[in-house]
Short mmCIF file of C-alpha atoms in Angstrom, two decimals:
data_model
loop_
_atom_site.label_atom_id
_atom_site.label_comp_id
_atom_site.label_asym_id
_atom_site.label_seq_id
_atom_site.Cartn_x
_atom_site.Cartn_y
_atom_site.Cartn_z
CA MET A 1 -14.38 -6.24 -41.06
CA LYS A 2 -10.80 -6.77 -40.81
CA ASN A 3 -11.10 -8.91 -37.30
CA ASP A 4 -12.68 -12.01 -38.84
CA LYS A 5 -9.60 -14.02 -39.00
CA LEU A 6 -8.99 -13.54 -34.97
CA LYS A 7 -12.48 -13.98 -34.17
CA LYS A 8 -12.70 -17.28 -36.31
CA VAL A 9 -9.72 -18.69 -34.42
CA LEU A 10 -10.81 -17.54 -30.98
CA ASP A 11 -14.40 -18.73 -31.47
CA ASN A 12 -12.99 -22.21 -32.52
CA LYS A 13 -12.43 -23.68 -28.91
CA SER A 14 -10.65 -26.80 -30.51
CA ASP A 15 -8.18 -25.02 -32.55
CA VAL A 16 -6.65 -22.19 -30.30
CA SER A 17 -3.36 -23.53 -31.40
CA SER A 18 -3.80 -22.09 -34.66
CA LEU A 19 -3.43 -18.46 -33.36
CA LYS A 20 -1.03 -17.28 -35.92
CA LEU A 21 -1.46 -13.93 -37.55
CA SER A 22 1.12 -11.75 -39.07
CA ARG A 23 2.00 -8.33 -38.06
CA ARG A 24 -0.12 -6.59 -40.79
CA GLU A 25 -2.98 -8.79 -39.83
CA LEU A 26 -2.36 -7.83 -36.11
CA LEU A 27 -2.45 -4.23 -37.03
CA GLU A 28 -5.49 -4.51 -38.91
CA THR A 29 -7.25 -6.41 -36.17
CA GLY A 30 -6.41 -3.69 -33.63
CA VAL A 31 -4.29 -6.17 -31.45
CA LEU A 32 -1.22 -4.13 -32.25
CA SER A 33 -1.24 -0.29 -32.52
CA PHE A 34 1.97 1.76 -33.66
CA ALA A 35 1.49 3.75 -30.35
CA ALA A 36 1.14 0.80 -28.15
CA GLN A 37 3.75 0.86 -25.34
CA VAL A 38 3.83 -0.03 -21.62
CA ALA A 39 3.50 3.22 -19.74
CA VAL A 40 6.22 2.34 -17.03
CA PRO A 41 9.30 0.61 -17.99
CA GLY A 42 9.29 -2.65 -16.16
CA ALA A 43 5.79 -2.32 -14.52
CA VAL A 44 4.23 -4.92 -16.84
CA THR A 45 6.38 -7.93 -17.60
CA SER A 46 4.94 -9.89 -20.44
CA ILE A 47 4.70 -13.80 -20.17
CA LEU A 48 7.21 -13.76 -23.01
CA GLY A 49 9.84 -12.32 -20.88
CA MET A 50 9.25 -14.52 -17.93
CA THR A 51 11.84 -14.47 -15.22
CA SER A 52 11.67 -15.89 -11.73
CA ARG A 53 10.16 -12.82 -10.52
CA ALA A 54 7.41 -12.92 -12.93
CA GLN A 55 6.71 -16.65 -12.55
CA ALA A 56 6.18 -15.85 -8.95
CA ALA A 57 3.82 -13.11 -9.79
CA ASP A 58 1.57 -15.56 -11.85
CA GLU A 59 0.62 -17.18 -8.71
CA PRO A 60 -1.65 -15.17 -6.12
CA SER A 61 0.70 -13.94 -3.45
CA SER A 62 0.16 -15.61 -0.12
CA MET A 63 1.73 -12.62 1.79
CA VAL A 64 -0.56 -10.01 3.54
CA PRO A 65 -1.28 -6.93 1.30
CA PHE A 66 0.71 -3.90 2.39
CA VAL A 67 -0.39 -0.29 2.03
CA THR A 68 1.24 2.79 3.35
CA LEU A 69 -0.19 6.06 4.51
CA GLY A 70 2.16 8.88 4.53
CA LEU A 71 1.02 12.24 6.50
CA SER A 72 3.29 14.76 4.99
CA GLY A 73 4.36 17.60 7.05
CA GLY A 74 4.74 16.29 10.76
CA ALA A 75 1.38 15.22 11.93
CA ALA A 76 0.99 15.30 15.91
CA LEU A 77 0.15 11.57 16.11
CA HIS A 78 0.93 11.89 20.04
CA GLY A 79 -1.85 14.20 20.34
CA ASN A 80 -4.03 11.23 19.51
CA PHE A 81 -2.41 8.13 20.62
CA VAL A 82 -1.28 8.26 24.32
CA VAL A 83 2.30 7.61 24.65
CA LYS A 84 3.71 5.84 27.78
CA ASP A 85 7.10 5.82 29.56
CA LYS A 86 9.71 3.15 29.73
CA GLY A 87 7.85 1.12 32.13
CA GLY A 88 4.31 1.50 30.14
CA SER A 89 2.96 4.02 32.69
CA LEU A 90 1.31 7.25 31.70
CA LEU A 91 3.33 10.42 31.78
CA PRO A 92 3.39 13.11 34.46
CA SER A 93 1.82 15.63 32.18
CA TYR A 94 0.93 15.77 28.16
CA ASN A 95 0.73 19.64 28.24
CA LYS A 96 3.34 19.75 25.58
CA LEU A 97 1.47 16.90 23.70
CA GLY A 98 -1.85 18.55 23.12
CA LEU A 99 -3.69 16.43 25.63
CA GLY A 100 -3.41 18.66 28.70
CA THR A 101 -2.69 16.84 32.26
CA THR A 102 -3.29 13.37 32.93
CA GLY A 103 -6.94 12.50 33.67
CA PHE A 104 -8.47 12.61 30.04
CA GLY A 105 -10.41 10.27 28.95
CA ILE A 106 -8.87 7.06 27.09
CA GLU A 107 -10.24 4.50 24.97
CA LYS A 108 -8.96 1.09 23.69
CA LEU A 109 -8.80 0.91 19.82
CA MET A 110 -7.25 -2.03 17.91
CA GLY A 111 -5.36 -2.89 21.28
CA ALA A 112 -3.82 0.69 22.04
CA ASP A 113 -4.97 3.45 24.11
CA PHE A 114 -6.38 6.66 22.41
CA ALA A 115 -7.32 10.00 23.76
CA VAL A 116 -11.16 10.05 23.84
CA SER A 117 -10.68 13.73 22.22
CA SER A 118 -8.57 12.29 19.44
CA ARG A 119 -9.90 13.24 16.02
CA LEU A 120 -7.86 10.36 14.46
CA HIS A 121 -9.56 7.63 16.56
CA GLN A 122 -12.87 9.43 15.93
CA GLY A 123 -12.37 9.40 12.13
CA ILE A 124 -11.49 5.68 12.35
CA LYS A 125 -14.50 4.78 14.22
CA SER A 126 -16.66 6.87 11.81
CA VAL A 127 -16.23 4.34 8.88
CA ALA A 128 -15.12 1.18 10.55
CA SER A 129 -17.21 -1.14 12.17
CA PRO A 130 -16.61 -2.35 15.73
CA ALA A 131 -16.30 -5.85 14.62
CA THR A 132 -13.62 -4.41 11.83
CA LEU A 133 -11.55 -2.88 14.65
CA GLY A 134 -11.78 -5.70 17.00
CA LYS A 135 -9.70 -7.83 14.54
CA ALA A 136 -6.87 -5.21 14.09
CA ARG A 137 -3.86 -4.39 16.25
CA LEU A 138 -2.03 -1.08 16.39
CA VAL A 139 1.72 -0.52 17.35
CA ALA A 140 3.37 2.71 17.75
CA LEU A 141 7.04 3.35 17.43
CA CYS A 142 8.44 6.32 19.11
CA THR A 143 11.41 7.96 17.24
CA ASP A 144 12.98 11.36 16.48
CA THR A 145 12.15 12.57 13.12
CA ALA A 146 13.68 15.70 11.75
CA ASN A 147 11.20 18.60 11.60
CA ASP A 148 10.92 20.79 8.38
CA THR A 149 12.36 23.75 10.10
CA ASN A 150 15.84 22.64 11.08
CA GLY A 151 15.78 19.04 9.60
CA GLN A 152 18.94 16.68 9.78
CA ALA A 153 19.09 14.53 6.86
CA ALA A 154 20.32 11.73 9.11
CA LEU A 155 16.68 11.65 10.69
CA ARG A 156 14.70 12.03 7.56
CA PRO A 157 12.20 9.22 6.95
CA PHE A 158 13.78 6.44 5.01
CA TYR A 159 10.71 4.19 5.45
CA ASP A 160 9.99 3.26 1.80
CA LEU A 161 10.05 -0.55 2.21
CA SER A 162 8.89 -1.25 -1.38
CA GLY A 163 12.19 -2.76 -2.45
CA PRO A 164 12.58 -5.46 0.56
CA LEU A 165 9.04 -6.07 0.29
CA GLU A 166 9.26 -7.09 -3.31
CA ARG A 167 12.24 -9.04 -2.42
CA ALA A 168 10.40 -11.14 0.29
CA GLY A 169 7.87 -12.13 -2.19
CA LEU A 170 5.09 -9.42 -2.04
CA ILE A 171 4.62 -9.01 -5.75
CA GLY A 172 1.77 -7.87 -7.68
CA LYS A 173 0.04 -9.98 -10.21
CA VAL A 174 -0.46 -7.16 -12.62
CA LEU A 175 1.66 -4.05 -11.56
CA PRO A 176 4.35 -3.23 -8.91
CA GLY A 177 3.84 -0.63 -6.69
CA VAL A 178 1.37 2.33 -7.11
CA HIS A 179 1.31 5.51 -5.63
CA GLN A 180 -0.95 8.56 -4.89
CA GLY A 181 0.38 11.96 -4.06
CA ALA A 182 4.00 11.56 -4.82
CA GLY A 183 4.22 15.42 -5.01
CA ALA A 184 3.82 15.76 -1.22
CA GLU A 185 6.13 12.62 -0.59
CA ASN A 186 8.93 12.85 1.80
CA LEU A 187 9.84 9.03 2.20
CA ARG A 188 12.98 7.52 0.79
CA PRO A 189 13.91 3.94 0.01
CA VAL A 190 15.49 1.92 2.51
CA PHE A 191 17.76 -1.24 2.07
CA THR A 192 16.73 -1.80 -1.47
CA SER A 193 15.55 0.40 -4.09
CA PRO A 194 12.06 -0.61 -5.42
CA ASN A 195 10.91 -1.21 -9.04
CA THR A 196 9.48 1.93 -10.65
CA MET A 197 6.40 3.20 -9.01
CA LEU A 198 3.48 4.11 -11.00
CA GLU A 199 2.14 7.52 -10.05
CA LEU A 200 -1.67 7.70 -10.00
CA ALA A 201 -3.13 11.14 -10.98
CA SER A 202 -6.10 9.13 -12.42
CA LEU A 203 -7.34 5.63 -12.59
CA ASP A 204 -6.76 5.97 -16.24
CA ASN A 205 -2.97 5.94 -15.46
CA MET A 206 -3.52 2.17 -14.13
CA PHE A 207 -5.43 1.17 -17.04
CA GLY A 208 -2.84 2.71 -19.55
CA ALA A 209 0.04 1.03 -17.48
CA LEU A 210 -1.67 -2.15 -18.31
CA ASN A 211 -1.61 -1.28 -21.93
CA TYR A 212 -5.08 -2.68 -23.26
CA SER A 213 -5.26 -2.53 -26.79
CA SER A 214 -8.65 -1.89 -28.50
CA THR A 215 -8.89 -5.38 -28.79
CA LEU A 216 -8.77 -6.41 -24.97
CA ARG A 217 -10.23 -3.58 -23.18
CA ASP A 218 -13.78 -3.52 -22.08
CA GLY A 219 -16.27 -3.31 -24.85
CA GLY A 220 -13.33 -3.77 -27.37
CA VAL A 221 -13.01 -6.04 -30.37
CA LEU A 222 -13.25 -9.17 -28.49
CA ASN A 223 -16.34 -10.41 -26.57
CA ALA A 224 -16.09 -11.97 -22.95
CA SER A 225 -16.10 -15.31 -24.44
CA GLN A 226 -13.13 -14.89 -26.86
CA LYS A 227 -11.11 -13.14 -24.21
CA ARG A 228 -11.58 -16.28 -22.13
CA THR A 229 -10.30 -18.47 -25.04
CA LEU A 230 -7.43 -16.31 -25.47
CA SER A 231 -6.75 -16.38 -21.66
CA SER A 232 -6.94 -20.21 -21.73
CA PHE A 233 -4.54 -20.44 -24.75
CA ILE A 234 -1.97 -18.18 -22.92
CA GLY A 235 -2.41 -20.03 -19.56
CA LYS A 236 -1.70 -23.21 -21.28
CA MET A 237 1.73 -22.01 -22.72
CA THR A 238 4.67 -24.05 -21.42
CA GLN A 239 7.91 -22.80 -20.53
CA THR A 240 9.60 -24.11 -23.63
CA GLN A 241 6.72 -22.62 -25.71
CA ILE A 242 7.58 -19.28 -24.11
CA ALA A 243 11.15 -19.71 -24.62
CA ARG A 244 10.32 -20.47 -28.22
CA LEU A 245 8.46 -17.36 -28.71
CA ASN A 246 10.71 -15.30 -26.76
CA SER A 247 13.43 -16.15 -29.53
CA LYS A 248 11.26 -15.03 -32.37
CA ASP A 249 9.93 -11.90 -33.78
CA ASP A 250 6.55 -13.19 -34.97
CA GLY A 251 3.06 -11.87 -34.75
CA LEU A 252 1.79 -13.44 -31.70
CA LYS A 253 4.70 -12.29 -29.51
CA LEU A 254 4.25 -8.85 -30.71
CA ALA A 255 0.55 -9.26 -30.08
CA LEU A 256 1.05 -10.21 -26.49
CA GLN A 257 3.78 -7.87 -25.70
CA GLU A 258 1.87 -4.90 -27.01
CA ALA A 259 -1.25 -5.79 -25.57
CA GLY A 260 0.55 -5.80 -22.10
CA VAL A 261 -0.43 -9.38 -21.40
CA LYS A 262 1.48 -10.81 -18.56
CA SER A 263 -0.65 -13.62 -17.64
CA ALA A 264 -4.34 -14.90 -17.98
CA ASP A 265 -5.25 -13.10 -14.95
CA ILE A 266 -5.80 -9.66 -16.68
CA ILE A 267 -7.96 -10.97 -19.28
CA LYS A 268 -9.83 -13.29 -16.72
CA ALA A 269 -10.40 -10.36 -14.70
CA GLY A 270 -12.30 -8.75 -17.61
CA GLY A 271 -9.97 -6.29 -18.78
CA ALA A 272 -9.51 -2.90 -17.01
CA SER A 273 -12.76 -3.88 -14.93
CA GLY A 274 -10.74 -6.19 -13.08
CA VAL A 275 -8.75 -3.42 -11.32
CA ASP A 276 -11.50 -0.54 -11.58
CA PRO A 277 -12.76 0.00 -8.13
CA ARG A 278 -15.70 1.72 -9.33
CA LYS A 279 -17.13 -1.59 -10.73
CA ASP A 280 -17.05 -3.21 -7.29
CA ALA A 281 -20.30 -2.85 -5.11
CA ILE A 282 -18.26 -3.35 -1.94
CA VAL A 283 -15.80 -0.55 -2.59
CA ARG A 284 -18.51 1.93 -3.78
CA ASN A 285 -20.17 1.26 -0.43
CA VAL A 286 -17.07 1.79 1.80
CA TYR A 287 -15.74 4.74 -0.26
CA GLN A 288 -19.14 6.30 -0.85
CA LEU A 289 -18.35 6.17 -4.68
CA ALA A 290 -21.07 6.61 -7.61
CA PRO A 291 -20.43 4.08 -10.37
CA ASP A 292 -19.81 7.04 -12.72
CA VAL A 293 -17.53 9.06 -10.72
CA ALA A 294 -14.51 10.25 -12.63
CA ALA A 295 -11.53 8.40 -12.92
CA ASN A 296 -9.37 11.50 -11.46
CA ASN A 297 -11.48 11.79 -8.58
CA ALA A 298 -9.28 11.57 -5.44
CA THR A 299 -11.28 9.27 -3.51
CA ALA A 300 -11.72 6.91 -6.42
CA ILE A 301 -7.84 6.72 -6.93
CA THR A 302 -7.55 6.01 -3.13
CA ALA A 303 -9.97 3.01 -3.35
CA GLY A 304 -8.19 1.96 -6.35
CA ILE A 305 -5.03 1.66 -4.66
CA VAL A 306 -6.50 -0.18 -1.70
CA TYR A 307 -8.67 -2.29 -3.77
CA ASN A 308 -5.81 -3.53 -6.04
CA ALA A 309 -3.36 -4.26 -2.82
CA LEU A 310 -6.11 -6.41 -1.31
CA ASN A 311 -6.66 -8.31 -4.51
CA GLY A 312 -2.94 -8.87 -4.97
CA ASN A 313 -2.94 -7.00 -8.22
CA ILE A 314 -0.27 -4.62 -7.10
CA ALA A 315 2.83 -5.25 -5.08
CA HIS A 316 2.75 -2.27 -2.74
CA GLY A 317 0.13 0.42 -2.39
CA ARG A 318 1.30 4.24 -1.16
CA ILE A 319 -0.89 6.94 -0.41
CA THR A 320 0.44 10.32 0.55
CA LEU A 321 -1.65 12.94 2.18
CA SER A 322 -0.34 16.69 2.37
CA GLY A 323 -1.22 19.28 4.73
CA TYR A 324 0.05 17.85 8.06
CA ASP A 325 2.47 20.67 8.91
CA TYR A 326 -0.62 22.25 10.65
CA HIS A 327 0.92 24.21 13.43
CA SER A 328 -0.31 27.70 13.32
CA PRO A 329 -1.57 30.61 15.65
CA GLY A 330 -5.47 30.47 16.81
CA VAL A 331 -7.56 27.56 16.87
CA ARG A 332 -6.86 24.02 16.54
CA THR A 333 -9.86 23.47 14.10
CA ALA A 334 -7.57 22.78 11.06
CA ALA A 335 -5.44 20.27 12.61
CA ASP A 336 -8.17 18.52 14.19
CA THR A 337 -9.84 18.23 10.52
CA LYS A 338 -6.83 16.80 9.04
CA ASP A 339 -6.36 14.13 11.92
CA PHE A 340 -9.86 13.32 11.29
CA GLU A 341 -9.52 12.87 7.49
CA ALA A 342 -6.31 10.69 8.17
CA GLY A 343 -8.67 8.56 10.55
CA VAL A 344 -11.21 8.07 7.85
CA GLN A 345 -8.60 6.79 5.48
CA ILE A 346 -7.26 4.23 8.03
CA GLY A 347 -10.88 3.21 8.80
CA ARG A 348 -11.93 2.77 5.22
CA MET A 349 -8.79 0.58 4.41
CA LEU A 350 -9.51 -1.69 7.43
CA GLU A 351 -13.33 -1.98 6.64
CA LEU A 352 -12.79 -2.69 2.84
CA ALA A 353 -10.28 -5.43 4.04
CA ASN A 354 -13.00 -6.73 6.38
CA GLN A 355 -15.67 -6.79 4.01
CA MET A 356 -13.49 -8.46 1.30
CA LYS A 357 -12.22 -10.83 3.93
CA LYS A 358 -8.64 -10.09 3.22
CA PRO A 359 -5.82 -9.57 5.75
CA LEU A 360 -4.21 -6.17 5.67
CA PHE A 361 -0.85 -4.46 6.91
CA LEU A 362 -0.71 -0.58 7.10
CA MET A 363 2.05 1.72 7.90
CA ILE A 364 1.08 5.21 8.72
CA THR A 365 4.37 7.29 8.73
CA THR A 366 4.89 11.05 9.12
CA ASP A 367 7.89 13.21 8.68
CA GLY A 368 8.01 15.04 11.88
CA SER A 369 5.55 16.30 14.56
CA CYS A 370 4.40 19.17 16.40
CA VAL A 371 4.32 20.41 19.88
CA SER A 372 1.46 22.19 21.59
CA GLU A 373 1.66 25.38 23.77
CA VAL A 374 2.19 24.42 27.23
CA SER A 375 -1.52 24.08 28.44
CA GLU A 376 -3.52 21.87 30.71
CA SER A 377 -6.27 22.17 28.03
CA ALA A 378 -6.61 18.97 25.60
CA THR A 379 -7.52 21.64 22.80
CA ALA A 380 -4.11 23.77 23.07
CA ILE A 381 -3.22 24.73 19.61
CA TRP A 382 0.06 23.15 17.84
CA SER A 383 2.57 25.93 18.36
CA SER A 384 5.53 24.72 16.43
CA ASP A 385 7.69 21.70 14.80
CA TYR A 386 8.81 19.16 17.04
CA GLN A 387 11.41 16.31 16.55
CA SER A 388 9.59 13.62 18.62
CA SER A 389 7.22 11.44 16.59
CA LEU A 390 5.43 8.38 16.19
CA GLN A 391 4.90 5.97 13.45
CA PHE A 392 2.09 3.36 13.52
CA ILE A 393 1.62 -0.02 12.21
CA ILE A 394 -1.59 -1.94 11.93
CA ALA A 395 -2.10 -5.32 11.32
CA PHE A 396 -5.64 -6.74 10.42
CA ASP A 397 -6.99 -10.24 9.90
CA PRO A 398 -10.51 -11.08 8.74
CA ALA A 399 -10.45 -14.10 11.11
CA GLY A 400 -9.22 -12.08 14.20
CA LYS A 401 -6.08 -13.97 14.48
CA ILE A 402 -3.71 -11.22 15.04
CA THR A 403 -2.18 -10.54 18.57
CA SER A 404 -0.01 -8.18 20.13
CA SER A 405 2.73 -8.28 22.71
CA GLY A 406 2.66 -4.70 23.26
CA ASN A 407 1.48 -1.40 21.51
CA GLN A 408 4.64 0.64 21.81
CA ILE A 409 8.13 0.29 20.44
CA GLY A 410 10.48 2.89 22.38
CA HIS A 411 8.95 5.19 24.56
CA TYR A 412 8.48 9.00 25.45
CA MET A 413 10.35 10.45 28.83
CA THR A 414 8.84 12.68 31.35
CA THR A 415 10.34 15.49 29.41
CA GLN A 416 7.30 14.69 27.01
CA SER A 417 9.86 13.79 24.28
CA VAL A 418 11.29 10.63 22.84
CA ASP A 419 13.91 8.70 24.35
CA ASN A 420 16.39 8.64 21.43
CA THR A 421 18.76 5.95 23.24
CA THR A 422 16.21 3.12 22.30
CA LEU A 423 16.62 0.91 19.33
CA VAL A 424 14.46 3.08 17.04
CA GLY A 425 14.73 6.27 19.00
CA SER A 426 17.06 7.93 16.43
CA ARG A 427 17.81 5.62 13.56
CA PRO A 428 15.48 5.75 10.84
CA ASP A 429 16.67 2.47 9.32
CA TYR A 430 16.18 0.63 12.52
CA VAL A 431 12.61 2.06 12.63
CA ALA A 432 12.22 0.82 9.12
CA ALA A 433 13.73 -2.71 10.20
CA ALA A 434 11.52 -2.94 13.13
CA ILE A 435 8.35 -2.43 10.75
CA LEU A 436 9.79 -4.82 8.35
CA ALA A 437 10.39 -7.64 11.00
CA ASN A 438 6.51 -7.39 12.30
CA TYR A 439 5.57 -7.69 8.68
CA LEU A 440 7.80 -10.73 8.11
CA ASN A 441 6.75 -12.26 11.27
CA LEU A 442 2.96 -12.15 10.28
CA ASN A 443 4.02 -13.88 6.94
CA TYR A 444 6.38 -16.58 8.53
CA LYS A 445 9.23 -15.21 6.86
CA MET A 446 11.43 -14.25 9.74
CA GLY A 447 14.23 -16.37 8.02
CA MET A 448 14.84 -13.37 5.48
CA PHE A 449 15.19 -10.64 7.74
CA LYS A 450 18.83 -10.39 7.90
CA GLN A 451 19.22 -10.38 4.17
CA LEU A 452 16.28 -7.74 3.52
CA ALA A 453 17.55 -5.42 6.52
CA PRO A 454 21.06 -6.01 6.80
CA ALA A 455 23.46 -4.18 9.34
CA THR A 456 20.47 -3.28 11.48
CA LEU A 457 18.90 -5.22 14.40
CA GLN A 458 20.68 -8.30 15.82
CA ALA A 459 18.64 -11.53 16.92
CA ASP A 460 18.04 -10.01 20.43
CA ASP A 461 16.79 -6.69 19.21
CA VAL A 462 14.43 -8.33 16.69
CA GLU A 463 12.78 -9.94 19.65
CA LYS A 464 12.30 -6.60 21.46
CA VAL A 465 10.54 -4.97 18.50
CA VAL A 466 8.27 -7.72 17.09
CA LYS A 467 4.91 -7.04 18.64
CA LEU A 468 2.59 -8.49 16.37
CA HIS A 469 1.89 -12.00 15.97
CA VAL A 470 -0.39 -14.81 14.50
CA ALA A 471 -2.54 -16.44 17.17
#
């Protein structure tokens, strides 16, 4: 076997400093391969090119994990959440919002009012325990969002906050943003463009982006003990040593770069198993996954994004679901099914966070909405696109420390449409700024708001839109 020299060095705990191999020897051992390359430019930063950003990423982020759930097509969230007027009172009627007249059943969920008939809220409750939901708080933002029939570019949802989140310090230990469902995406970056997002059509895309060679992968040339030794060696490198290696073109530099090693975290996590949701019993239980489920299974991919966001392996997780342009003649069954599915997604994220004892911030966004037939029935069909819309933010803390000073930003009028004169009524950048302000407030980083969301909300405005707090 041609791996003897590498194995000898790694097995000798007292002499890890002698890990010096030529390019030829590295090729022979399998650490290097001619085809080895980082799948996403800039996605995996090796320790050898360490910048201030990478140095920050080597430490577990203290910021709350952030996941976006996009409902593409224009979900009728106001047919689930009970919107209120400027004074916080019920509207005279909801017969255009799919809930009929007032007097329908209302249930508190995460500190907010949902119609008992809401399929979204039923989906959430079907997978998240009461204990979990009791530790979460939801706030709705009432805003005009252009519908897809005659949409105005100025009102399109520019709510992709990946860029400012990274600038605020939400940096993944292993990868930057990871996305499922880009083909249905209708979000656009706001304030700052993010680093390259890794699109997941399969969990294998994530493993490939980490660039595990045959030496470092699970079941590869190195056993667990040898990987720990290599991990220790990497972890003990000083900045001077890193700078010296970075100025040379020797075998170790090439080995680490082409193996995709950014820090000891990857190897300590056990290779690809450290990011594989199928190998975690809690994830399998919450997402109802079989251990041998295919890597391209949609639920496994979703679980992988949430799992890695909660563990701090990725900077920002985004999941986009299609099929929410669901107004059509006939019955409301299809729309109710889609709302229930969205609820299940939200509920599973919160339940996983609770069982993993991790905090979580969710943004649920949609690019439009629907209006129902004018009807006194709470089952009236969604008849056409509608510009008045809602966006949700949800904050969860496993210790139950999140409080809310209100569950609605902006409001609806007696016409059952959004008042577009409010701060978030017709400005997508203000909507994004309000969401960002709430997130920064939970992370004790409000001092960064002006630089992250310039030319938006003033100090007095920020106080009006921040509804989520840490007790």
